[in-house]
mmCIF file of C-alpha atoms in Angstrom:
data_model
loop_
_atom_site.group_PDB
_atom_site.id
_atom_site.type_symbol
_atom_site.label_atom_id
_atom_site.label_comp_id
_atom_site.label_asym_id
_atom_site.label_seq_id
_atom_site.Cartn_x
_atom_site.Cartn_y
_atom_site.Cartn_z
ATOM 1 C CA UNK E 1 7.224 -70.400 4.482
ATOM 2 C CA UNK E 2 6.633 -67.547 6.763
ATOM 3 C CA UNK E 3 8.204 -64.542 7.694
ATOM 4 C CA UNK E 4 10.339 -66.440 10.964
ATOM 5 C CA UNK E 5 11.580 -69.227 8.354
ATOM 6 C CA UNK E 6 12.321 -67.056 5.564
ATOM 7 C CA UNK E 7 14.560 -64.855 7.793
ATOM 8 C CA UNK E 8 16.310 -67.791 9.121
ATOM 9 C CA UNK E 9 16.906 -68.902 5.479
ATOM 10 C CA UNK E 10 18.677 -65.089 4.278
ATOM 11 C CA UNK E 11 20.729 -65.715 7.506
ATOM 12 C CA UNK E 12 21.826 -68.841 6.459
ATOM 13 C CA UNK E 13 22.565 -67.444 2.733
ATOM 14 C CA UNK E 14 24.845 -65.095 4.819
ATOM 15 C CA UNK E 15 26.597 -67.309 6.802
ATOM 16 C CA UNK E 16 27.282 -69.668 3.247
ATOM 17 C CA UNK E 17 28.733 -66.540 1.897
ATOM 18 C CA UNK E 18 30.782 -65.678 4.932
ATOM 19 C CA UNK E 19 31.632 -69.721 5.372
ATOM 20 C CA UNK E 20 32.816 -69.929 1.351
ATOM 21 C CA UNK E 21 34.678 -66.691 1.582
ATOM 22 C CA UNK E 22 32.296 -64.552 -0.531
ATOM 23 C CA UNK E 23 31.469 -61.658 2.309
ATOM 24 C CA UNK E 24 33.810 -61.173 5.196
ATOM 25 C CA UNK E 25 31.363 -59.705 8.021
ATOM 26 C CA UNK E 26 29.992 -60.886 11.127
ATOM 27 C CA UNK E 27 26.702 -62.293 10.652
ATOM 28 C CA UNK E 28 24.022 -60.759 12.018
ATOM 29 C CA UNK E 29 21.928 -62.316 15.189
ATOM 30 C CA UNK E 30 18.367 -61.538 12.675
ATOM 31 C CA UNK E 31 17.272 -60.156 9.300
ATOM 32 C CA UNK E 32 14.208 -58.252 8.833
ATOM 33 C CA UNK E 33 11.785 -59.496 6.158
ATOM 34 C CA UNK E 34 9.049 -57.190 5.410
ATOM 35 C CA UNK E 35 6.217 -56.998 2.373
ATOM 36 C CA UNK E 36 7.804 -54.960 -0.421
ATOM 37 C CA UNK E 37 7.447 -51.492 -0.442
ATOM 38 C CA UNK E 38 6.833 -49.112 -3.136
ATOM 39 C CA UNK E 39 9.047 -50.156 -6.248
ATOM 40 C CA UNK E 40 9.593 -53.815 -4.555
ATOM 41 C CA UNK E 41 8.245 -56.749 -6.266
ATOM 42 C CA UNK E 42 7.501 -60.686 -5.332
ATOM 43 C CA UNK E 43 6.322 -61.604 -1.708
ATOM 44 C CA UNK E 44 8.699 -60.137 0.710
ATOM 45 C CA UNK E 45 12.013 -57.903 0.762
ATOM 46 C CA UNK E 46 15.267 -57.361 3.523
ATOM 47 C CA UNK E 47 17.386 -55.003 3.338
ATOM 48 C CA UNK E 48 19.863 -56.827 4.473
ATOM 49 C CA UNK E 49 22.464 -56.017 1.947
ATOM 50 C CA UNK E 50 22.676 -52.561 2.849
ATOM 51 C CA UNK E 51 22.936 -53.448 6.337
ATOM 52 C CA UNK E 52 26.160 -55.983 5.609
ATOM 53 C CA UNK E 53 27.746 -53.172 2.331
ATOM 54 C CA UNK E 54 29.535 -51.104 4.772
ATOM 55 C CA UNK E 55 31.035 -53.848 7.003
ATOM 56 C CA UNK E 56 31.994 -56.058 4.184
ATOM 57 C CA UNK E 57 34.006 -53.311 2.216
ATOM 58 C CA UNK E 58 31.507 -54.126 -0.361
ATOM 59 C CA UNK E 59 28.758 -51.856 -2.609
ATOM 60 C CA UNK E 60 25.416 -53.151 -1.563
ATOM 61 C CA UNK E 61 24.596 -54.459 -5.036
ATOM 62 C CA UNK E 62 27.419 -56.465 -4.382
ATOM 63 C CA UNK E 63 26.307 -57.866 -2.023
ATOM 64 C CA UNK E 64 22.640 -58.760 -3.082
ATOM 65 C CA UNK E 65 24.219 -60.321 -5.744
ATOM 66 C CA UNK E 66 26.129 -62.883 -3.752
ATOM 67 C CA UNK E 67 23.343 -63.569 -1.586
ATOM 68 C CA UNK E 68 20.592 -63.893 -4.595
ATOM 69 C CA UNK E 69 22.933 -66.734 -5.264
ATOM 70 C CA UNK E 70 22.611 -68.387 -2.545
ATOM 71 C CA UNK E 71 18.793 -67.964 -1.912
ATOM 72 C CA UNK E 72 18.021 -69.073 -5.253
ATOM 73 C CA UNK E 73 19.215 -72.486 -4.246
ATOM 74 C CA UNK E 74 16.423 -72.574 -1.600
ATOM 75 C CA UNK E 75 13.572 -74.958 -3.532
ATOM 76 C CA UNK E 76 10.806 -72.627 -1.877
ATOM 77 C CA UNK E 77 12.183 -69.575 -3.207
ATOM 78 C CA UNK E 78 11.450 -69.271 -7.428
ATOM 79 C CA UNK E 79 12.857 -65.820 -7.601
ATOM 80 C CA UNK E 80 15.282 -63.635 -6.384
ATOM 81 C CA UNK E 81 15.171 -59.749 -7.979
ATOM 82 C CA UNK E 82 17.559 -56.789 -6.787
ATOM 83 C CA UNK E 83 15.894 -53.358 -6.479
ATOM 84 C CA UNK E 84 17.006 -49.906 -6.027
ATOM 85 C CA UNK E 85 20.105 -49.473 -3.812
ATOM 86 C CA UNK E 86 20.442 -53.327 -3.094
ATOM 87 C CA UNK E 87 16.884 -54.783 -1.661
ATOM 88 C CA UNK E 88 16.414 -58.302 -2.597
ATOM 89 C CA UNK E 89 12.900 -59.099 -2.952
ATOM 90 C CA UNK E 90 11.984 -62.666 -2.782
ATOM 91 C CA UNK E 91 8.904 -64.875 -4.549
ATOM 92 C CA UNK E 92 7.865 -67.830 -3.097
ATOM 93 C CA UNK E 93 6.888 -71.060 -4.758
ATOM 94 C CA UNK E 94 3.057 -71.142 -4.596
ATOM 95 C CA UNK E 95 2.891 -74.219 -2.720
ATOM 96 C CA UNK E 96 4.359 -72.496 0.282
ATOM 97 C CA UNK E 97 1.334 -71.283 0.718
ATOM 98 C CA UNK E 98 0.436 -74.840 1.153
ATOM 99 C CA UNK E 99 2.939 -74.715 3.843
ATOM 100 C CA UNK E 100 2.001 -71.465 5.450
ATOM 101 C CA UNK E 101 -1.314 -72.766 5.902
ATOM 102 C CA UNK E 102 -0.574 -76.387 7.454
ATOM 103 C CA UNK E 103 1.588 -74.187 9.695
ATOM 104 C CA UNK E 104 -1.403 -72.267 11.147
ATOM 105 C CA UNK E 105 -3.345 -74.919 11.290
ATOM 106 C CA UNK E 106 -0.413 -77.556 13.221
ATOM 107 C CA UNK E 107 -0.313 -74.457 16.149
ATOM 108 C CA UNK E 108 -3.683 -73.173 16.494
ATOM 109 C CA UNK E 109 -4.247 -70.305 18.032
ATOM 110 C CA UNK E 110 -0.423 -70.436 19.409
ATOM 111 C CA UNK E 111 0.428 -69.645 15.692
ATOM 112 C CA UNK E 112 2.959 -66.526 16.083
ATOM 113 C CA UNK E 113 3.639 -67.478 19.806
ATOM 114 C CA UNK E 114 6.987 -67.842 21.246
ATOM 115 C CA UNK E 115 8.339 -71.372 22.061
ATOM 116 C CA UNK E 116 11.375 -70.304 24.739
ATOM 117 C CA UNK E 117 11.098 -68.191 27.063
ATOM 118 C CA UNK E 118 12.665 -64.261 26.726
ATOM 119 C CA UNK E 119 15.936 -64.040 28.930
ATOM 120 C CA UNK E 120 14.501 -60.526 30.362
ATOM 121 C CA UNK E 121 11.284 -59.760 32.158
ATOM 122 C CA UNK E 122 8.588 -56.515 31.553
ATOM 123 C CA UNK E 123 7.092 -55.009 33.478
ATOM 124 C CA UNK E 124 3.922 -52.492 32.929
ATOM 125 C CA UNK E 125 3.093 -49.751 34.803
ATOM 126 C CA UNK E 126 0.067 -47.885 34.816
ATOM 127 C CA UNK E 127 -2.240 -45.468 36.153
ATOM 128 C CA UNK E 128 -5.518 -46.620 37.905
ATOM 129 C CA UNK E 129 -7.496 -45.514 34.966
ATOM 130 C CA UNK E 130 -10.057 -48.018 32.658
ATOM 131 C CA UNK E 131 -8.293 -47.149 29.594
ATOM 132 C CA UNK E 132 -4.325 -48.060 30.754
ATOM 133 C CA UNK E 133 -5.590 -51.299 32.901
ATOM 134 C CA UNK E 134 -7.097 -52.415 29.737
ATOM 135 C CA UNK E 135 -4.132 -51.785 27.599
ATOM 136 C CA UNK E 136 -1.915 -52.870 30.390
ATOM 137 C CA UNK E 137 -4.117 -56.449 30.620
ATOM 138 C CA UNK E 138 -3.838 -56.530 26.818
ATOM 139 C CA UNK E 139 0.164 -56.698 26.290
ATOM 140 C CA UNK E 140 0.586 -58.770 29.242
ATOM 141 C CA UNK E 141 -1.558 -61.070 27.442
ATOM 142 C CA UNK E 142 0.804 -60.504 23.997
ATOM 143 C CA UNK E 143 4.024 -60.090 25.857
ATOM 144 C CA UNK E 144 3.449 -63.505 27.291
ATOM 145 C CA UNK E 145 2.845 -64.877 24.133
ATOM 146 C CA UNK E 146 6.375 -63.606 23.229
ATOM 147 C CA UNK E 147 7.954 -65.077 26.321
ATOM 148 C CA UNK E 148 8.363 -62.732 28.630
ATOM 149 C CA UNK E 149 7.466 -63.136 31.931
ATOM 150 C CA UNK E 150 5.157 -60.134 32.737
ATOM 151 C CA UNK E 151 4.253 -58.281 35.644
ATOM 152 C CA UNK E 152 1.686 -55.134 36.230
ATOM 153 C CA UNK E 153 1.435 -52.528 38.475
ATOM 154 C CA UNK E 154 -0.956 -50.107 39.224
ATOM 155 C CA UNK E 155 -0.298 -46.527 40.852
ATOM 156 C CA UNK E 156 -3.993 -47.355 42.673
ATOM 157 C CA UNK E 157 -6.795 -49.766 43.337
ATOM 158 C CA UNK E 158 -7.902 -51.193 40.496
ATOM 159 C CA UNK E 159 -12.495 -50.691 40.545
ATOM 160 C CA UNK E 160 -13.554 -54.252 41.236
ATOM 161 C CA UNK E 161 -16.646 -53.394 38.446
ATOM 162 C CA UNK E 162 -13.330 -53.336 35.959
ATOM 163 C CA UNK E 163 -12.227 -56.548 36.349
ATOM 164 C CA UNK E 164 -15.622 -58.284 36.651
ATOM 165 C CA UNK E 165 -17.101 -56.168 33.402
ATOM 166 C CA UNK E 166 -13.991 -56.235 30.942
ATOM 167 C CA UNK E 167 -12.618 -59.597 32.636
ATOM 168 C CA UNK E 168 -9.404 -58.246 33.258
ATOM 169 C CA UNK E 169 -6.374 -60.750 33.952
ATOM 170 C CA UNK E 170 -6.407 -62.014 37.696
ATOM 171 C CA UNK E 171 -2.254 -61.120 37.410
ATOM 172 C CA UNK E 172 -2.791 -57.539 36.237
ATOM 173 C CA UNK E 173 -5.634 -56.873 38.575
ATOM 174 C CA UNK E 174 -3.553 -57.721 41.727
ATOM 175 C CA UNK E 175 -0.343 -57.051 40.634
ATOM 176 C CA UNK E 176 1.204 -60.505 40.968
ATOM 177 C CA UNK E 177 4.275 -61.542 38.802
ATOM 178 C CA UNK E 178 2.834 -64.503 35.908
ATOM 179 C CA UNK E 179 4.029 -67.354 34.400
ATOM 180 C CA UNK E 180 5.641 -67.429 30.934
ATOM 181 C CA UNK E 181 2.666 -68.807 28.299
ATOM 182 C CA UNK E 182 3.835 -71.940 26.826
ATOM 183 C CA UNK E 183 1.944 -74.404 24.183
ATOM 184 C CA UNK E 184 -0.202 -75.711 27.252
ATOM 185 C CA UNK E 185 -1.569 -73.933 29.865
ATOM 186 C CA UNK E 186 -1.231 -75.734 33.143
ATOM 187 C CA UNK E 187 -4.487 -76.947 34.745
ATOM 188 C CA UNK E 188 -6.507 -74.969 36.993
ATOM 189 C CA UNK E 189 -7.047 -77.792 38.985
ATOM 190 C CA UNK E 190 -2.591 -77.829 39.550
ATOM 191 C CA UNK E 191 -1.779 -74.562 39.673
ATOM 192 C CA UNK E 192 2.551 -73.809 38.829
ATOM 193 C CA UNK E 193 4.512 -72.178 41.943
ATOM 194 C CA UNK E 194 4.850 -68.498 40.325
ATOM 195 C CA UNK E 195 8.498 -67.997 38.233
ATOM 196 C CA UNK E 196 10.597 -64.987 39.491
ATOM 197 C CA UNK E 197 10.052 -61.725 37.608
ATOM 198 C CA UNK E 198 14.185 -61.773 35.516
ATOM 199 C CA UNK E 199 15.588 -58.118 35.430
ATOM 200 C CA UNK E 200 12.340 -56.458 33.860
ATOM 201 C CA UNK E 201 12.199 -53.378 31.740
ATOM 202 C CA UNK E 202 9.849 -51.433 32.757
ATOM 203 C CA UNK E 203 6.925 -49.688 30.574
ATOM 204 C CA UNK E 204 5.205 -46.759 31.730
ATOM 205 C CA UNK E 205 1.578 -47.222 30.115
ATOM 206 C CA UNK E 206 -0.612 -43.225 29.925
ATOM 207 C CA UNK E 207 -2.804 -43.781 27.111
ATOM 208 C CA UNK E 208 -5.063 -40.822 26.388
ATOM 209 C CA UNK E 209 -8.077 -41.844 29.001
ATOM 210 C CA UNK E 210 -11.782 -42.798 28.100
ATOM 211 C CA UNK E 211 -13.572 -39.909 28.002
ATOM 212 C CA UNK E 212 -16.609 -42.129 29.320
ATOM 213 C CA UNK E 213 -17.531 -44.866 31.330
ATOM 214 C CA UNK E 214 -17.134 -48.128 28.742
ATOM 215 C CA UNK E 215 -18.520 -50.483 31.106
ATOM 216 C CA UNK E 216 -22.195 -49.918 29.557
ATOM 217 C CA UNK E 217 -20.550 -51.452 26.105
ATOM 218 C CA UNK E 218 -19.952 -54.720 27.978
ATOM 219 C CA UNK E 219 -16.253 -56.512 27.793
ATOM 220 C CA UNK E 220 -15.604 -56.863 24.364
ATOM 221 C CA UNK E 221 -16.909 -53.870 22.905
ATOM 222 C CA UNK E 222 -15.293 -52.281 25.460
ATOM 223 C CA UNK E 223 -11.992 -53.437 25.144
ATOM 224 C CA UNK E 224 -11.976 -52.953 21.621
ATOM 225 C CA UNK E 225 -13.196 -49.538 21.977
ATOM 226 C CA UNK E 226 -9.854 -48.846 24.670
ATOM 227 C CA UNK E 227 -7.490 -50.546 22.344
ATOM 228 C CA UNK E 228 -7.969 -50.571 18.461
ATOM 229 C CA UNK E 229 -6.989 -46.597 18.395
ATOM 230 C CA UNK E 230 -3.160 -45.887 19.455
ATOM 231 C CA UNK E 231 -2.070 -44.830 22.521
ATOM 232 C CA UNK E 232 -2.099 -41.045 21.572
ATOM 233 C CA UNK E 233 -5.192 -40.970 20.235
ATOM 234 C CA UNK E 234 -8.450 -40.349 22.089
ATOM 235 C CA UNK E 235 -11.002 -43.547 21.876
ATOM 236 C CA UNK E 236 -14.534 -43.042 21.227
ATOM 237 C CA UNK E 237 -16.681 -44.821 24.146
ATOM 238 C CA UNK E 238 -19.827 -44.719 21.704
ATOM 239 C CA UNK E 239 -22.544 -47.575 20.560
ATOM 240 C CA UNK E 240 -21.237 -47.781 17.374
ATOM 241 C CA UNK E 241 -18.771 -50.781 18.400
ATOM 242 C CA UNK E 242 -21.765 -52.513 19.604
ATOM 243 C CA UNK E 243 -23.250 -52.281 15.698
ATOM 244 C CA UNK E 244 -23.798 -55.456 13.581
ATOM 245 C CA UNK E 245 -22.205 -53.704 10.174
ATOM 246 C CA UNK E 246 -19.616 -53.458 8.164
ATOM 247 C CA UNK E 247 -18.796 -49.764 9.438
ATOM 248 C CA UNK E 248 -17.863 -51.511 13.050
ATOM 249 C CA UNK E 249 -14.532 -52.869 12.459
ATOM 250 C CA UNK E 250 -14.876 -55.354 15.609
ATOM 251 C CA UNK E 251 -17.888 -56.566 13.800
ATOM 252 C CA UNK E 252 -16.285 -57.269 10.566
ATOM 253 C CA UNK E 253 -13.348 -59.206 12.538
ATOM 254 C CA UNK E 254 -15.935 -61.362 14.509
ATOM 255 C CA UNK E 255 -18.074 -61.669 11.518
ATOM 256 C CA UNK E 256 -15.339 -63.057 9.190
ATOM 257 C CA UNK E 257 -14.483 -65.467 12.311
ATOM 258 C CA UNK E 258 -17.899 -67.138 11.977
ATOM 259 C CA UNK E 259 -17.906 -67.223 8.723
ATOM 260 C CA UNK E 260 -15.158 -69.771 8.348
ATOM 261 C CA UNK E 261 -16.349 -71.637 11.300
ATOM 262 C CA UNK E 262 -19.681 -72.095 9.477
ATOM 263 C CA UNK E 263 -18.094 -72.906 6.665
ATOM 264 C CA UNK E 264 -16.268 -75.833 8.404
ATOM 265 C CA UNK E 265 -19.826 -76.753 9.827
ATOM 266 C CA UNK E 266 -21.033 -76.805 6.325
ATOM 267 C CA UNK E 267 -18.370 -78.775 4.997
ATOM 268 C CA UNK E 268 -18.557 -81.764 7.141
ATOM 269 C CA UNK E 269 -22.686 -81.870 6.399
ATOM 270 C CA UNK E 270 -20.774 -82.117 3.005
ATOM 271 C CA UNK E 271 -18.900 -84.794 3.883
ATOM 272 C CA UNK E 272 -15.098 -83.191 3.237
ATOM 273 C CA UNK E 273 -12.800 -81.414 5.533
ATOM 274 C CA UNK E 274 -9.645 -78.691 5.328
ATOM 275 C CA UNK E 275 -6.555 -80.251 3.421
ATOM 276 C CA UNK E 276 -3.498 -77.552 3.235
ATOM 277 C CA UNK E 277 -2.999 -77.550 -0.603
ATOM 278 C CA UNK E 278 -2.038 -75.748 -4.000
ATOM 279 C CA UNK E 279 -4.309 -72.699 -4.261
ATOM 280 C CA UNK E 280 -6.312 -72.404 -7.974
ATOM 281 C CA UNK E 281 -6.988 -68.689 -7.349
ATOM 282 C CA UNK E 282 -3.673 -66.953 -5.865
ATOM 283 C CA UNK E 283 -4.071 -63.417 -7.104
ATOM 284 C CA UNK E 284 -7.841 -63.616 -4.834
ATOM 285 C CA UNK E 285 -5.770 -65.308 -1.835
ATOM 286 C CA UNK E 286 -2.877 -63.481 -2.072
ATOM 287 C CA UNK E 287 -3.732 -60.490 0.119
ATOM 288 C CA UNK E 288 -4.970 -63.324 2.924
ATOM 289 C CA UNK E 289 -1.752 -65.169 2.349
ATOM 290 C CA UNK E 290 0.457 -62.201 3.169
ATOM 291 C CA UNK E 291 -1.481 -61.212 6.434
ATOM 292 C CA UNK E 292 -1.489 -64.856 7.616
ATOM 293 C CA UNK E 293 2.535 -64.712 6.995
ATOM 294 C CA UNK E 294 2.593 -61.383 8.614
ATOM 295 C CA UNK E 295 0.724 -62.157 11.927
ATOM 296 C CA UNK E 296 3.955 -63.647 13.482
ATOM 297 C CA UNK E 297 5.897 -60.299 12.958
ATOM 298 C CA UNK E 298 2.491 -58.413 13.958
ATOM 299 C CA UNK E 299 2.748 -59.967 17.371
ATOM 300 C CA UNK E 300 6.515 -59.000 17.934
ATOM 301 C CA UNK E 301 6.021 -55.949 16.760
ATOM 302 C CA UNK E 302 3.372 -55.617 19.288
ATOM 303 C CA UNK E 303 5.192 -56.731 22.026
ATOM 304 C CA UNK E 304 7.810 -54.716 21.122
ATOM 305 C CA UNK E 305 6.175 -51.207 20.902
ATOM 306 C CA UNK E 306 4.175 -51.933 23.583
ATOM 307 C CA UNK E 307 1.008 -50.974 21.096
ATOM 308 C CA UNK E 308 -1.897 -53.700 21.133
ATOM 309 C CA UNK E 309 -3.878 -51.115 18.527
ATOM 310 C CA UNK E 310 -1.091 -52.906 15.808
ATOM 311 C CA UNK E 311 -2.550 -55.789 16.757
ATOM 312 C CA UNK E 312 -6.155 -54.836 16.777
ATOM 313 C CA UNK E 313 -5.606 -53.542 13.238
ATOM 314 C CA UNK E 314 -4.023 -56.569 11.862
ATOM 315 C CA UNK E 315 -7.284 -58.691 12.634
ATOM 316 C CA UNK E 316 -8.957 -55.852 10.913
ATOM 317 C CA UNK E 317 -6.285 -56.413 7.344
ATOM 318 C CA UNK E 318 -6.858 -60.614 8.165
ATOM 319 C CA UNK E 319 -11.062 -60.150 8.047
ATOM 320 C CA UNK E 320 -10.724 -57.669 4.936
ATOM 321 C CA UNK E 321 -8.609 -60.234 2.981
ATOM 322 C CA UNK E 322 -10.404 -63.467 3.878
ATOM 323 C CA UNK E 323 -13.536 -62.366 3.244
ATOM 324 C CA UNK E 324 -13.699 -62.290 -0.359
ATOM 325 C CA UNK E 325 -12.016 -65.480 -0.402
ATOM 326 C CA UNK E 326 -15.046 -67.395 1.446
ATOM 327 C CA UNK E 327 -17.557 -67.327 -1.230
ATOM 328 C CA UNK E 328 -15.625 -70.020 -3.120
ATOM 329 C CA UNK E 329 -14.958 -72.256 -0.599
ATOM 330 C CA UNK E 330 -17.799 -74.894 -1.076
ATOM 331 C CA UNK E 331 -19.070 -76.538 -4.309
ATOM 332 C CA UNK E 332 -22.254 -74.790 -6.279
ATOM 333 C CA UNK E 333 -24.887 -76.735 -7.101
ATOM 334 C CA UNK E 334 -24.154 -80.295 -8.625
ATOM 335 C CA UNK E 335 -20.030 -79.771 -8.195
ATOM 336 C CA UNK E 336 -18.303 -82.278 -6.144
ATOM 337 C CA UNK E 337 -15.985 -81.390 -3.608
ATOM 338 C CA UNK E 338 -12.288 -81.456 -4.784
ATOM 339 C CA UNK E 339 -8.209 -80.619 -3.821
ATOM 340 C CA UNK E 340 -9.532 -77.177 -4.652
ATOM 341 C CA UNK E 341 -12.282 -76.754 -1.885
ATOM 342 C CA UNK E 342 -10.472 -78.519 0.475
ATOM 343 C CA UNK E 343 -7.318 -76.100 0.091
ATOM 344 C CA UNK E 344 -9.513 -73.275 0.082
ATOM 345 C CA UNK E 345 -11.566 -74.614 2.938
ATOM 346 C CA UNK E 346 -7.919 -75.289 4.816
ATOM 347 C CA UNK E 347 -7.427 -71.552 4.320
ATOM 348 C CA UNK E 348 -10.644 -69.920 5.525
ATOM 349 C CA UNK E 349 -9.611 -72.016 8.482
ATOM 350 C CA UNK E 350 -6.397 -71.063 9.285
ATOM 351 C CA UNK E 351 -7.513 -67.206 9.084
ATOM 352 C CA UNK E 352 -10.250 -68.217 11.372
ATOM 353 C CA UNK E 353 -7.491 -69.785 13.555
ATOM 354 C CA UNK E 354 -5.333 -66.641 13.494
ATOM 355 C CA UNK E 355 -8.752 -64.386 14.159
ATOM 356 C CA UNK E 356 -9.765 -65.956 16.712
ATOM 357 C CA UNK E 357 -6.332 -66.241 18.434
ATOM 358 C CA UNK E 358 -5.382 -62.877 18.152
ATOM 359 C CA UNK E 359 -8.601 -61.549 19.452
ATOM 360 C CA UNK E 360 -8.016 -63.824 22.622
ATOM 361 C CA UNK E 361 -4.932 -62.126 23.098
ATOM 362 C CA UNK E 362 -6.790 -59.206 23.171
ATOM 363 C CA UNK E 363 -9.179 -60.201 25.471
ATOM 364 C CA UNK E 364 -12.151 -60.518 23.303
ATOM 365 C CA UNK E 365 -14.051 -63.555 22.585
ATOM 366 C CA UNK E 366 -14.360 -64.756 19.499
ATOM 367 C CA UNK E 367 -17.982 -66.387 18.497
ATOM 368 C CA UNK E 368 -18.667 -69.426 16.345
ATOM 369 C CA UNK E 369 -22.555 -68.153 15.502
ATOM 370 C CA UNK E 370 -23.371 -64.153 15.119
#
């Protein structure tokens, strides 16, 4: 289950409560579901109790205990446990990780992506310096993933040497309006008439500028360099994004990418392939698990603060976690392959999946062999 479905599911909760009488309130459009925070428990928490209390005439204990009810008829939900003022912190049946995973795995990269198009427009202004073109090329990229239709503008000419070097979006780098991403990308070869730009906000982009030239990095060392520190702080245009260890944070998220792609190489020589299934180690997977559910609300979050460097860190949390899981994925020795590998060979894949799409999204490619 991840974090999109198990909202949905505490909004339905609230609407059965508000259908059989139990809470008189209007129900909410969304509910946030977060990991727990300190004194939470179980895999995610909402505090959407306190949110309804006030409305409903009701403490907000009350309330989490009429919707604990409810959830706890969900079959993917095993637990439902109140904490401090009225949190409800949910635990999910460990074959939704089964679940989670056949999720990433059915969209591909597009895992996280938006399937409708966003009623409103954006668009991104910037100035005509390296460091807000590339930040301005990055959430167009994310944004569109999201739905909106996305436009950039420049207050200058854009260095040709930008675009051709960091492979800037043809859209941003000429300012024309772009198409809303969808699960295919139309051909090349049949271009779509452009869609009209729908009453855009617009984004003024000034992130602290490069203090250097990043060109000489090359486009994805560069690119990581502009956008994996936030917006106010000053990036470091230096050769240590271009290092092959584990200090390099780019390198550990490109590393851990072709690590599960080998492993999928090394599999089939095996003879057996990913199969989404029952995990024999959760407390090892569990860190993975939660970054793999998070990586939808990552990408909304990034749209929504305008701040791709949330996004660059994610990949960062997804490497961290899956590494540790890899060196269990294939049989040792004389062991046969079994449910096990292939669920924990389904899972290095599915990080790979998210790794590699959220580093496209960023712009930076994402190699099978390092």
């Amino acid at each position: 289950m991840t974090p999109v479905e198990l909202s949905r599911t505490v909004l339905h909760a609230v609407r059965r409560a508000v259908d059989e009488g139990a809470l008189s309130v209007t129900v909410p459009e969304r509910v946030v579901v977060t990991p727990p925070g300190p004194g939470g428990c179980g895999d995610y928490a909402t505090p959407i109790a306190l949110q309804l209390a006030g409305a409903a005439g009701e403490s907000p204990q009350r309330v989490a205990g009429i919707l604990r009810t409810r959830l706890l008829d969900e079959r993917r939900i095993t637990d439902v446990v109140v904490t401090g003022p009225g949190f409800l912190n949910l635990s999910l049946r460990s074959d939704s990780a089964a679940d989670l995973v056949a999720e990433v795995l059915r969209c591909g990269e597009l895992y996280g992506h938006a399937t409708h198009p966003r009623p409103s427009g954006a668009l991104l202004r910037c100035p005509a310096e390296v460091r807000a073109v590339v930040v301005g090329d990055a959430l167009a990229r994310v944004l569109r993933s999201q739905g909106y239709a996305v436009r950039v503008e420049c207050d200058g000419p854009v260095d040709p040497q930008w675009a051709t070097v960091l492979g800037l979006d043809a859209h941003s780098a000429t300012n024309a309006p772009s198409r809303v991403n969808s699960h295919r990308t139309a051909s090349a070869a049949h271009p779509q008439p452009p869609t009209p730009l729908p009453a855009p906000t617009v984004t003024p982009l000034r992130p602290v500028p490069a203090p250097a030239d990043p060109l000489p990095l090359g486009r994805d060392a560069a690119r990581w360099a502009l956008l994996y520190p936030a917006g106010h702080d000053r990036p470091r245009i230096t050769r240590e994004h271009l290092a092959q260890r584990e200090s390099n944070p780019l390198f550990r998220v490109r590393y851990a990418h072709a690590r599960t792609r080998a492993l999928l190489r090394n599999a089939a020589d095996l003879g057996f392939h990913p199969e989404p299934g029952p995990l024999d180690a959760p407390t090892t997977a569990a860190p993975l698990l939660t970054a793999l559910r998070d990586h939808p609300r990552v990408l909304a979050a990034t749209a929504a603060h305008r701040a791709p460097d949330r996004l660059a860190r994610h990949l960062v949390a997804v490497a961290d976690a899956v590494l540790p899981v890899l060196h269990s994925v294939l049989p040792l020795g004389e062991e046969k392959p079994s449910a096990a590998h292939r669920a924990r060979l389904a899972l290095a894949e599915a990080a790979g999946t998210v790794l590699a799409g959220g580093l496209s999204l960023l712009g930076i490619d994402a190699p099978e062999h390092l």
